[in-house]
Amino acid sequence: MLKLNINGTDRNVDAAPDTPLLWVLRDHLDLTGTKYGCGVAACGTCTVIVDGAAVRSCAVPAAAVAGKKVRTVEGLAATSLTRLQQAWIRHQVPQCGYCQSGMLMAATALLEKTPQPSDDDIDRAMTNICRCGTYQRVRRAIKDAAGMTTPVAASGAAPAPAGLTLSTTLSTPAGAK
Amino acid sequence: MKRRTFLLTGAGVAGALVVGWAVTPPKPRLVPESARLPLGRGDVALNGWVTISPEGTITVAVPRAEMGQGIYTALPMLLAEELGADWSQVQAIQAPVDRIYGNVALLIDGLPLHPDDQGRVVSASEWIMRKVGRELGLMVTGGSTSVRDAWQPMRVAGASAREMLVAAAAARFRAPPSECRVERGWVHHPSGKKASFGELAAAAAKLTPNRVPQLKDPKDFTLIGKSLPRTDVPAKVTGEADFGTDVRPEGLLYAAIRMAPVFGAHWSKFVVNGADTQPGVKSIVPVVNQAAGAPVGIAVVANGWWQAKRAADLLDITWEAHRNSSLDSAGIMASFRAALDGGKAHTYRSQGGLAAGFDRAARTFEAEYSVPYLAHATMEPQNCTAQVRDGKVDIWLPTQAPTLARWIAGKVAGVASHDVTVHSTFLGGGFGRRAELDLVVQAVEIAKTTGGRPVQLMWSREEDMAHDMYRPAALARLKAGIDGAGNIVAWQQSIASGSVTHSLVGRLGFTPMGPDKTSAEGAADVPYEFATHRVEHALVKNAVPLGFWRSVGHSQNAFFGETFMDEVAAAAGKDPLALRRSLLAKHPRQLAVLNLAAERAGWDKPPPAGMARGIALHQSFGAIVAQVAEVSVVKTERGSMPRVHRVVCAIDCGTVVNPDIVAAQMESSVVFGLTAALFGAITIKGGAVEQKNFPDYEMLRLGAAPVVETHIVPSAAAPGGVGEPGTPPIAPAVANALFKLTGRPVRSLPIKLG
């Protein structure tokens, strides 16, 4: 019997000690917000937070987190959505959504450690794969949640306004020349 | 499975079907034949598309799969617009399987017509296919057709329901309907009387729906054209959104499976090797039904997926020596080259007499291009949950093709389709992979052995990578002739590859025949006005299963054509933008999109230091997209790599339902296409896929992702597609920038810098 602390609650789990944390969460505790993507810690879809650090739960034996505090996407919003979740909605980040639990957990761990992350900090922390390509919205949502304004890109790209029309413009074409 | 001839491929479709269908009245798409919308207490359905609760909650049945493209928002917007609903009261549910929800636009798109074609033959073909489509009633999400298909029926459904509510209100007010006005969920009368949709719904439901209601003038739209937030997003930030792997029906068992690495191979023997006595393991189930292209395999059923997977790894399987084991990537490319040398190809476009064009040419240029097979690699691995009991079948799955899933589940279980219930979940990525039925076949086969308990079959990432239906590898030869003034007077594109449609049709048990439009799409239908133009395709069959991969034939043909265009421009001493403009004199929409991208990218100004800009234009799925990529070369642990900093994307997709969703799809398409351009290669060795998992099938990640700016051309034309048209132009835009930067043309993907 494994004793785990998940989202602040002690849970007893009847699983083999080498069962990866991911499968204890999904198959034993019915916490299906954390997803399987690769099984080899390569994609980040299964990211959870263990004692404050982002961890790829598909490659961590459950026994290794006994006595530690495990947080999953289900534990993010106790009563109301976190700033990060709100920013995720404001920027309409998810598309298919499958990787987004992992994205949110990686970003939560980043902001807890680095409340004002630089672009390099974000690049280094956010190595999760998103097949839908939500990356630029992930970056903007992290900066928004951190209370940082999005700087104008070096190439002269327009700054992203807050709200839903981010990078979209309805344009009058220059006309057929 | 009985082999029959599949009528819906290639040319001649219209003629073959006209007699059969012309006498059948077109099926209306307002009231369902069999399925009924799920109703809550007191809810009433005003037609097959919308229910209203006494509290006024508007529930819209969405007959397409939500796979990230925002369809649970865009389609309800169409209906709510005409209904006059308060958007805050609108919710989306998955529509049940019924013929009224069939995708007609997808079939019309499959007609072998050129986008510039018009006239009686075209309209007759489309009219016939619309009838066929309504008869077939296939619910499919694909081909960027969802909004195009729903644009009419969902607005009609909303308007028809509005008329019923107004009639019910008019009766209550004892006033003529024409005096009533609808606003945000209420019907008002000038006398001051008013009634909410919730109050009126029960009375309205007793009225007969009008099939030809008055639709709004687009200038009166209040929802269509607005960036409303997506209805599916909140559940996707809390972990509550259920994908296929998240369903947990009572008594659920889990299954993992091991399949032959070599395409088409069977095992010669297998030894259980203690797998059956592992903790939690229930049974070992050989799966041999190869319907719908399902590979044979050996499944382990257990109380948890990890237990099943670990036990499956213990199985000692000897795979048979199979004739396909001689297949490899180099041999496949050689077979394409031989096919083009042999000159046996189907001509998809022939205009102006190519030989005469080349005779007029002062100079000719030729180049050979190639692309590899690509996997879909949806983040959610392939899965299906099935339960077979008491002559009924339930399947829970993330699917782009629920009608076909129901059909194949019934066939495999030996029950009628109407005894199969399909529970569609959110899709953790689709991109064409989830139009396939292989998982349904395997899951139902396994569920037949579990004594009525539901079983969730999920492939490991390794099995998913090795048993995809792949984007075809292809080889293309391009040849252009230019006259003394540098004008293109001849353009020839010869392509060799397998056929997605033939592969699919074969999997479904039919005999494939005829040409496959998808092989030449993006080449035969380019908007450029070449004086002489020929596009031909040589079909080369082999055992690699092929499938629809986001933008299908456009994904490779845009790379071939648009990259060669820049090589021709360089040889002719012309600016790539100017050369493209000169070929679009009769195509003002395409020209406007090209110009908009160039203008917003600052094409006439120098790029940032160390960078070059490349441009590409492509039309597909009813939309026109131009992209300008700003690219440099950086050193990485993988060696010198292109780094794409910024992509300026212009699109004309007709009437826009939700601009932010269009922008999101452009961002998504660029990343998808860029992943393929920079990393994507499925290689075959010994008849098997060499790649196993993300470490050897790498994806673009956040740190290397460009900023994508989307600019939409305002348009009042009918809506075009959005999910795919952004993918084809990015590879050539990047290749063209690199050509400028390094002087070396890019002729194969993924891009390798020396």
Short mmCIF file of N, CA and C in Angstrom, two decimals, chain B residues 246-367:
data_model
loop_
_atom_site.label_atom_id
_atom_site.label_comp_id
_atom_site.label_asym_id
_atom_site.label_seq_id
_atom_site.Cartn_x
_atom_site.Cartn_y
_atom_site.Cartn_z
N ASP B 246 -10.14 9.25 -21.22
CA ASP B 246 -10.63 9.67 -19.90
C ASP B 246 -11.99 9.10 -19.54
N VAL B 247 -12.65 8.40 -20.48
CA VAL B 247 -13.97 7.86 -20.15
C VAL B 247 -13.79 6.69 -19.17
N ARG B 248 -14.68 6.59 -18.23
CA ARG B 248 -14.58 5.58 -17.18
C ARG B 248 -15.93 4.91 -16.94
N PRO B 249 -16.47 4.21 -17.95
CA PRO B 249 -17.74 3.51 -17.71
C PRO B 249 -17.57 2.46 -16.61
N GLU B 250 -18.69 2.18 -15.94
CA GLU B 250 -18.71 1.22 -14.83
C GLU B 250 -18.07 -0.12 -15.23
N GLY B 251 -17.16 -0.60 -14.40
CA GLY B 251 -16.56 -1.92 -14.64
C GLY B 251 -15.45 -1.91 -15.67
N LEU B 252 -14.88 -0.75 -15.95
CA LEU B 252 -13.92 -0.62 -17.05
C LEU B 252 -12.65 -1.44 -16.85
N LEU B 253 -12.27 -2.13 -17.92
CA LEU B 253 -10.96 -2.80 -18.01
C LEU B 253 -10.12 -2.05 -19.04
N TYR B 254 -8.82 -2.31 -18.99
CA TYR B 254 -7.90 -1.60 -19.89
C TYR B 254 -7.14 -2.63 -20.72
N ALA B 255 -6.79 -2.23 -21.94
CA ALA B 255 -6.02 -3.12 -22.80
C ALA B 255 -4.85 -2.39 -23.45
N ALA B 256 -3.72 -3.09 -23.49
CA ALA B 256 -2.57 -2.65 -24.28
C ALA B 256 -2.35 -3.72 -25.35
N ILE B 257 -1.70 -3.33 -26.44
CA ILE B 257 -1.56 -4.28 -27.55
C ILE B 257 -0.17 -4.17 -28.15
N ARG B 258 0.32 -5.30 -28.63
CA ARG B 258 1.57 -5.31 -29.41
C ARG B 258 1.27 -5.78 -30.81
N MET B 259 1.75 -5.02 -31.78
CA MET B 259 1.45 -5.33 -33.18
C MET B 259 2.74 -5.54 -33.95
N ALA B 260 2.62 -6.22 -35.10
CA ALA B 260 3.81 -6.54 -35.89
C ALA B 260 4.50 -5.27 -36.36
N PRO B 261 5.80 -5.19 -36.18
CA PRO B 261 6.51 -4.02 -36.72
C PRO B 261 6.39 -3.93 -38.24
N VAL B 262 6.45 -5.07 -38.92
CA VAL B 262 6.41 -5.07 -40.39
C VAL B 262 4.96 -4.98 -40.86
N PHE B 263 4.70 -4.06 -41.78
CA PHE B 263 3.34 -3.86 -42.28
C PHE B 263 2.76 -5.17 -42.79
N GLY B 264 1.58 -5.52 -42.31
CA GLY B 264 0.87 -6.68 -42.85
C GLY B 264 1.30 -8.02 -42.27
N ALA B 265 2.32 -8.02 -41.42
CA ALA B 265 2.83 -9.32 -40.93
C ALA B 265 1.94 -9.87 -39.82
N HIS B 266 2.00 -11.17 -39.65
CA HIS B 266 1.32 -11.90 -38.58
C HIS B 266 2.41 -12.46 -37.67
N TRP B 267 2.02 -12.96 -36.50
CA TRP B 267 3.02 -13.67 -35.70
C TRP B 267 3.12 -15.11 -36.19
N SER B 268 4.28 -15.69 -36.05
CA SER B 268 4.39 -17.13 -36.34
C SER B 268 4.16 -17.92 -35.05
N LYS B 269 4.62 -17.40 -33.92
CA LYS B 269 4.23 -17.98 -32.63
C LYS B 269 4.41 -16.95 -31.53
N PHE B 270 3.71 -17.15 -30.44
CA PHE B 270 4.00 -16.30 -29.29
C PHE B 270 3.91 -17.12 -28.01
N VAL B 271 4.78 -16.77 -27.06
CA VAL B 271 4.82 -17.45 -25.77
C VAL B 271 4.36 -16.43 -24.73
N VAL B 272 3.42 -16.84 -23.90
CA VAL B 272 2.84 -15.91 -22.93
C VAL B 272 3.90 -15.40 -21.95
N ASN B 273 4.84 -16.30 -21.57
CA ASN B 273 6.01 -15.86 -20.83
C ASN B 273 5.65 -15.19 -19.50
N GLY B 274 4.60 -15.68 -18.86
CA GLY B 274 4.25 -15.15 -17.54
C GLY B 274 3.41 -13.89 -17.57
N ALA B 275 3.09 -13.38 -18.76
CA ALA B 275 2.30 -12.15 -18.84
C ALA B 275 0.94 -12.33 -18.16
N ASP B 276 0.39 -13.54 -18.27
CA ASP B 276 -0.98 -13.77 -17.78
C ASP B 276 -1.06 -13.81 -16.25
N THR B 277 0.08 -13.98 -15.58
CA THR B 277 0.03 -14.05 -14.11
C THR B 277 0.51 -12.76 -13.46
N GLN B 278 0.74 -11.73 -14.27
CA GLN B 278 1.14 -10.42 -13.71
C GLN B 278 -0.02 -9.82 -12.92
N PRO B 279 0.30 -8.95 -11.94
CA PRO B 279 -0.77 -8.35 -11.13
C PRO B 279 -1.79 -7.63 -12.01
N GLY B 280 -3.05 -7.88 -11.73
CA GLY B 280 -4.12 -7.16 -12.41
C GLY B 280 -4.49 -7.70 -13.77
N VAL B 281 -3.71 -8.64 -14.31
CA VAL B 281 -3.96 -9.10 -15.68
C VAL B 281 -5.17 -10.04 -15.70
N LYS B 282 -6.07 -9.81 -16.64
CA LYS B 282 -7.30 -10.61 -16.77
C LYS B 282 -7.18 -11.64 -17.88
N SER B 283 -6.67 -11.22 -19.02
CA SER B 283 -6.64 -12.16 -20.15
C SER B 283 -5.67 -11.67 -21.23
N ILE B 284 -5.30 -12.63 -22.08
CA ILE B 284 -4.48 -12.35 -23.26
C ILE B 284 -5.39 -12.59 -24.46
N VAL B 285 -5.52 -11.61 -25.33
CA VAL B 285 -6.48 -11.71 -26.43
C VAL B 285 -5.79 -11.49 -27.78
N PRO B 286 -5.62 -12.55 -28.57
CA PRO B 286 -5.12 -12.33 -29.93
C PRO B 286 -6.17 -11.59 -30.76
N VAL B 287 -5.75 -10.59 -31.50
CA VAL B 287 -6.68 -9.80 -32.31
C VAL B 287 -6.28 -9.95 -33.76
N VAL B 288 -7.11 -10.63 -34.54
CA VAL B 288 -6.71 -10.94 -35.92
C VAL B 288 -7.62 -10.31 -36.96
N ASN B 289 -8.67 -9.66 -36.55
CA ASN B 289 -9.57 -9.02 -37.52
C ASN B 289 -8.86 -7.82 -38.14
N GLN B 290 -8.64 -7.90 -39.45
CA GLN B 290 -7.88 -6.82 -40.11
C GLN B 290 -8.79 -5.85 -40.86
N ALA B 291 -10.08 -5.86 -40.54
CA ALA B 291 -10.99 -4.90 -41.17
C ALA B 291 -10.47 -3.48 -40.92
N ALA B 292 -10.77 -2.59 -41.87
CA ALA B 292 -10.41 -1.18 -41.76
C ALA B 292 -8.91 -0.98 -41.58
N GLY B 293 -8.13 -1.96 -42.02
CA GLY B 293 -6.68 -1.80 -41.97
C GLY B 293 -6.08 -2.02 -40.60
N ALA B 294 -6.85 -2.63 -39.69
CA ALA B 294 -6.31 -2.87 -38.35
C ALA B 294 -5.19 -3.90 -38.45
N PRO B 295 -4.02 -3.58 -37.88
CA PRO B 295 -2.96 -4.59 -37.87
C PRO B 295 -3.34 -5.71 -36.91
N VAL B 296 -2.82 -6.93 -37.13
CA VAL B 296 -3.04 -7.98 -36.15
C VAL B 296 -2.16 -7.69 -34.94
N GLY B 297 -2.58 -8.21 -33.79
CA GLY B 297 -1.80 -7.94 -32.60
C GLY B 297 -2.24 -8.84 -31.46
N ILE B 298 -1.50 -8.76 -30.38
CA ILE B 298 -1.85 -9.52 -29.19
C ILE B 298 -2.08 -8.54 -28.06
N ALA B 299 -3.30 -8.57 -27.53
CA ALA B 299 -3.68 -7.61 -26.50
C ALA B 299 -3.63 -8.26 -25.12
N VAL B 300 -3.33 -7.45 -24.14
CA VAL B 300 -3.42 -7.88 -22.74
C VAL B 300 -4.47 -7.01 -22.07
N VAL B 301 -5.43 -7.67 -21.41
CA VAL B 301 -6.50 -6.96 -20.71
C VAL B 301 -6.21 -7.02 -19.21
N ALA B 302 -6.30 -5.86 -18.55
CA ALA B 302 -5.96 -5.81 -17.12
C ALA B 302 -6.80 -4.76 -16.42
N ASN B 303 -6.60 -4.67 -15.11
CA ASN B 303 -7.37 -3.70 -14.32
C ASN B 303 -6.90 -2.26 -14.54
N GLY B 304 -5.66 -2.11 -15.01
CA GLY B 304 -5.14 -0.77 -15.29
C GLY B 304 -4.32 -0.83 -16.56
N TRP B 305 -4.15 0.34 -17.21
CA TRP B 305 -3.44 0.31 -18.50
C TRP B 305 -1.97 -0.02 -18.31
N TRP B 306 -1.39 0.53 -17.26
CA TRP B 306 0.03 0.27 -17.02
C TRP B 306 0.28 -1.22 -16.78
N GLN B 307 -0.62 -1.84 -16.03
CA GLN B 307 -0.49 -3.29 -15.79
C GLN B 307 -0.57 -4.05 -17.11
N ALA B 308 -1.49 -3.63 -17.97
CA ALA B 308 -1.65 -4.30 -19.27
C ALA B 308 -0.41 -4.10 -20.13
N LYS B 309 0.11 -2.89 -20.11
CA LYS B 309 1.27 -2.55 -20.95
C LYS B 309 2.50 -3.34 -20.49
N ARG B 310 2.71 -3.37 -19.18
CA ARG B 310 3.90 -4.05 -18.68
C ARG B 310 3.82 -5.56 -18.95
N ALA B 311 2.64 -6.11 -18.82
CA ALA B 311 2.48 -7.54 -19.12
C ALA B 311 2.67 -7.80 -20.61
N ALA B 312 2.15 -6.88 -21.45
CA ALA B 312 2.29 -7.05 -22.91
C ALA B 312 3.77 -7.05 -23.30
N ASP B 313 4.56 -6.25 -22.60
CA ASP B 313 6.00 -6.21 -22.90
C ASP B 313 6.67 -7.56 -22.63
N LEU B 314 6.07 -8.37 -21.75
CA LEU B 314 6.65 -9.68 -21.44
C LEU B 314 6.39 -10.73 -22.52
N LEU B 315 5.33 -10.52 -23.30
CA LEU B 315 4.99 -11.51 -24.34
C LEU B 315 6.19 -11.74 -25.24
N ASP B 316 6.47 -13.02 -25.50
CA ASP B 316 7.59 -13.36 -26.37
C ASP B 316 7.01 -13.72 -27.74
N ILE B 317 7.05 -12.77 -28.65
CA ILE B 317 6.36 -12.94 -29.94
C ILE B 317 7.40 -13.11 -31.05
N THR B 318 7.20 -14.13 -31.87
CA THR B 318 8.03 -14.30 -33.06
C THR B 318 7.19 -13.89 -34.27
N TRP B 319 7.62 -12.85 -34.94
CA TRP B 319 6.86 -12.37 -36.10
C TRP B 319 7.31 -13.12 -37.33
N GLU B 320 6.38 -13.39 -38.22
CA GLU B 320 6.70 -14.16 -39.43
C GLU B 320 7.63 -13.34 -40.36
N ALA B 321 8.42 -14.08 -41.14
CA ALA B 321 9.14 -13.43 -42.24
C ALA B 321 8.09 -13.04 -43.27
N HIS B 322 8.06 -11.77 -43.67
CA HIS B 322 6.97 -11.30 -44.52
C HIS B 322 7.54 -10.63 -45.76
N ARG B 323 6.81 -10.75 -46.85
CA ARG B 323 7.32 -10.19 -48.11
C ARG B 323 7.55 -8.67 -48.00
N ASN B 324 6.82 -8.00 -47.13
CA ASN B 324 7.01 -6.56 -47.01
C ASN B 324 8.33 -6.19 -46.34
N SER B 325 9.03 -7.18 -45.79
CA SER B 325 10.24 -6.82 -45.06
C SER B 325 11.39 -6.39 -45.98
N SER B 326 11.17 -6.45 -47.28
CA SER B 326 12.20 -5.92 -48.19
C SER B 326 12.00 -4.42 -48.45
N LEU B 327 10.91 -3.87 -47.90
CA LEU B 327 10.57 -2.47 -48.19
C LEU B 327 11.47 -1.52 -47.40
N ASP B 328 12.05 -0.53 -48.08
CA ASP B 328 12.76 0.52 -47.34
C ASP B 328 12.63 1.86 -48.07
N SER B 329 12.96 2.92 -47.37
CA SER B 329 12.73 4.27 -47.89
C SER B 329 13.48 4.52 -49.19
N ALA B 330 14.73 4.06 -49.25
CA ALA B 330 15.51 4.31 -50.47
C ALA B 330 14.88 3.58 -51.66
N GLY B 331 14.43 2.36 -51.42
CA GLY B 331 13.79 1.60 -52.49
C GLY B 331 12.49 2.25 -52.95
N ILE B 332 11.78 2.81 -51.99
CA ILE B 332 10.51 3.47 -52.32
C ILE B 332 10.77 4.69 -53.20
N MET B 333 11.78 5.50 -52.82
CA MET B 333 12.11 6.67 -53.65
C MET B 333 12.56 6.21 -55.05
N ALA B 334 13.32 5.12 -55.11
CA ALA B 334 13.76 4.60 -56.41
C ALA B 334 12.56 4.17 -57.25
N SER B 335 11.53 3.61 -56.58
CA SER B 335 10.34 3.19 -57.33
C SER B 335 9.58 4.40 -57.88
N PHE B 336 9.61 5.51 -57.13
CA PHE B 336 8.96 6.74 -57.62
C PHE B 336 9.72 7.28 -58.85
N ARG B 337 11.06 7.25 -58.73
CA ARG B 337 11.90 7.76 -59.83
C ARG B 337 11.66 6.91 -61.09
N ALA B 338 11.60 5.59 -60.89
CA ALA B 338 11.38 4.70 -62.03
C ALA B 338 10.02 4.97 -62.66
N ALA B 339 9.03 5.26 -61.83
CA ALA B 339 7.68 5.52 -62.36
C ALA B 339 7.68 6.78 -63.21
N LEU B 340 8.39 7.81 -62.76
CA LEU B 340 8.44 9.05 -63.55
C LEU B 340 9.26 8.83 -64.82
N ASP B 341 10.33 8.02 -64.74
CA ASP B 341 11.11 7.71 -65.93
C ASP B 341 10.25 6.94 -66.94
N GLY B 342 9.40 6.08 -66.40
CA GLY B 342 8.55 5.25 -67.26
C GLY B 342 7.48 6.04 -67.98
N GLY B 343 7.15 7.20 -67.47
CA GLY B 343 6.24 8.10 -68.17
C GLY B 343 4.77 7.71 -68.11
N LYS B 344 4.42 6.70 -67.30
CA LYS B 344 3.00 6.33 -67.21
C LYS B 344 2.36 7.09 -66.06
N ALA B 345 1.64 8.13 -66.41
CA ALA B 345 1.07 8.98 -65.36
C ALA B 345 -0.29 9.46 -65.80
N HIS B 346 -1.13 9.78 -64.81
CA HIS B 346 -2.44 10.35 -65.12
C HIS B 346 -2.31 11.87 -65.18
N THR B 347 -2.88 12.46 -66.20
CA THR B 347 -2.80 13.91 -66.34
C THR B 347 -3.98 14.57 -65.62
N TYR B 348 -3.67 15.43 -64.69
CA TYR B 348 -4.70 16.12 -63.92
C TYR B 348 -4.98 17.52 -64.45
N ARG B 349 -4.01 18.09 -65.16
CA ARG B 349 -4.24 19.38 -65.77
C ARG B 349 -3.40 19.48 -67.03
N SER B 350 -4.03 19.91 -68.08
CA SER B 350 -3.29 20.08 -69.33
C SER B 350 -3.86 21.31 -70.01
N GLN B 351 -3.04 22.32 -70.13
CA GLN B 351 -3.55 23.58 -70.64
C GLN B 351 -2.57 24.18 -71.63
N GLY B 352 -3.06 24.53 -72.78
CA GLY B 352 -2.30 25.36 -73.71
C GLY B 352 -1.24 24.65 -74.54
N GLY B 353 -1.08 23.37 -74.41
CA GLY B 353 -0.09 22.66 -75.22
C GLY B 353 1.32 22.87 -74.69
N LEU B 354 1.72 22.00 -73.78
CA LEU B 354 2.98 22.18 -73.07
C LEU B 354 4.18 22.15 -74.03
N ALA B 355 4.15 21.24 -75.00
CA ALA B 355 5.30 21.09 -75.90
C ALA B 355 5.54 22.39 -76.65
N ALA B 356 4.45 23.01 -77.09
CA ALA B 356 4.57 24.28 -77.80
C ALA B 356 5.12 25.35 -76.86
N GLY B 357 4.72 25.30 -75.61
CA GLY B 357 5.23 26.25 -74.62
C GLY B 357 6.73 26.14 -74.47
N PHE B 358 7.18 24.90 -74.34
CA PHE B 358 8.63 24.72 -74.20
C PHE B 358 9.37 25.11 -75.49
N ASP B 359 8.70 24.93 -76.64
CA ASP B 359 9.33 25.34 -77.90
C ASP B 359 9.58 26.85 -77.92
N ARG B 360 8.66 27.58 -77.28
CA ARG B 360 8.81 29.05 -77.26
C ARG B 360 9.84 29.51 -76.24
N ALA B 361 10.24 28.61 -75.34
CA ALA B 361 11.09 29.02 -74.22
C ALA B 361 12.51 29.32 -74.68
N ALA B 362 13.05 30.39 -74.14
CA ALA B 362 14.46 30.70 -74.39
C ALA B 362 15.35 29.85 -73.49
N ARG B 363 14.85 29.60 -72.28
CA ARG B 363 15.61 28.78 -71.33
C ARG B 363 14.64 27.87 -70.58
N THR B 364 15.13 26.72 -70.17
CA THR B 364 14.31 25.84 -69.33
C THR B 364 15.07 25.50 -68.05
N PHE B 365 14.32 25.24 -67.01
CA PHE B 365 14.89 24.87 -65.70
C PHE B 365 14.18 23.63 -65.21
N GLU B 366 14.95 22.77 -64.56
CA GLU B 366 14.37 21.54 -64.02
C GLU B 366 14.91 21.30 -62.62
N ALA B 367 14.10 20.72 -61.78
CA ALA B 367 14.58 20.33 -60.44
C ALA B 367 13.73 19.18 -59.93
#
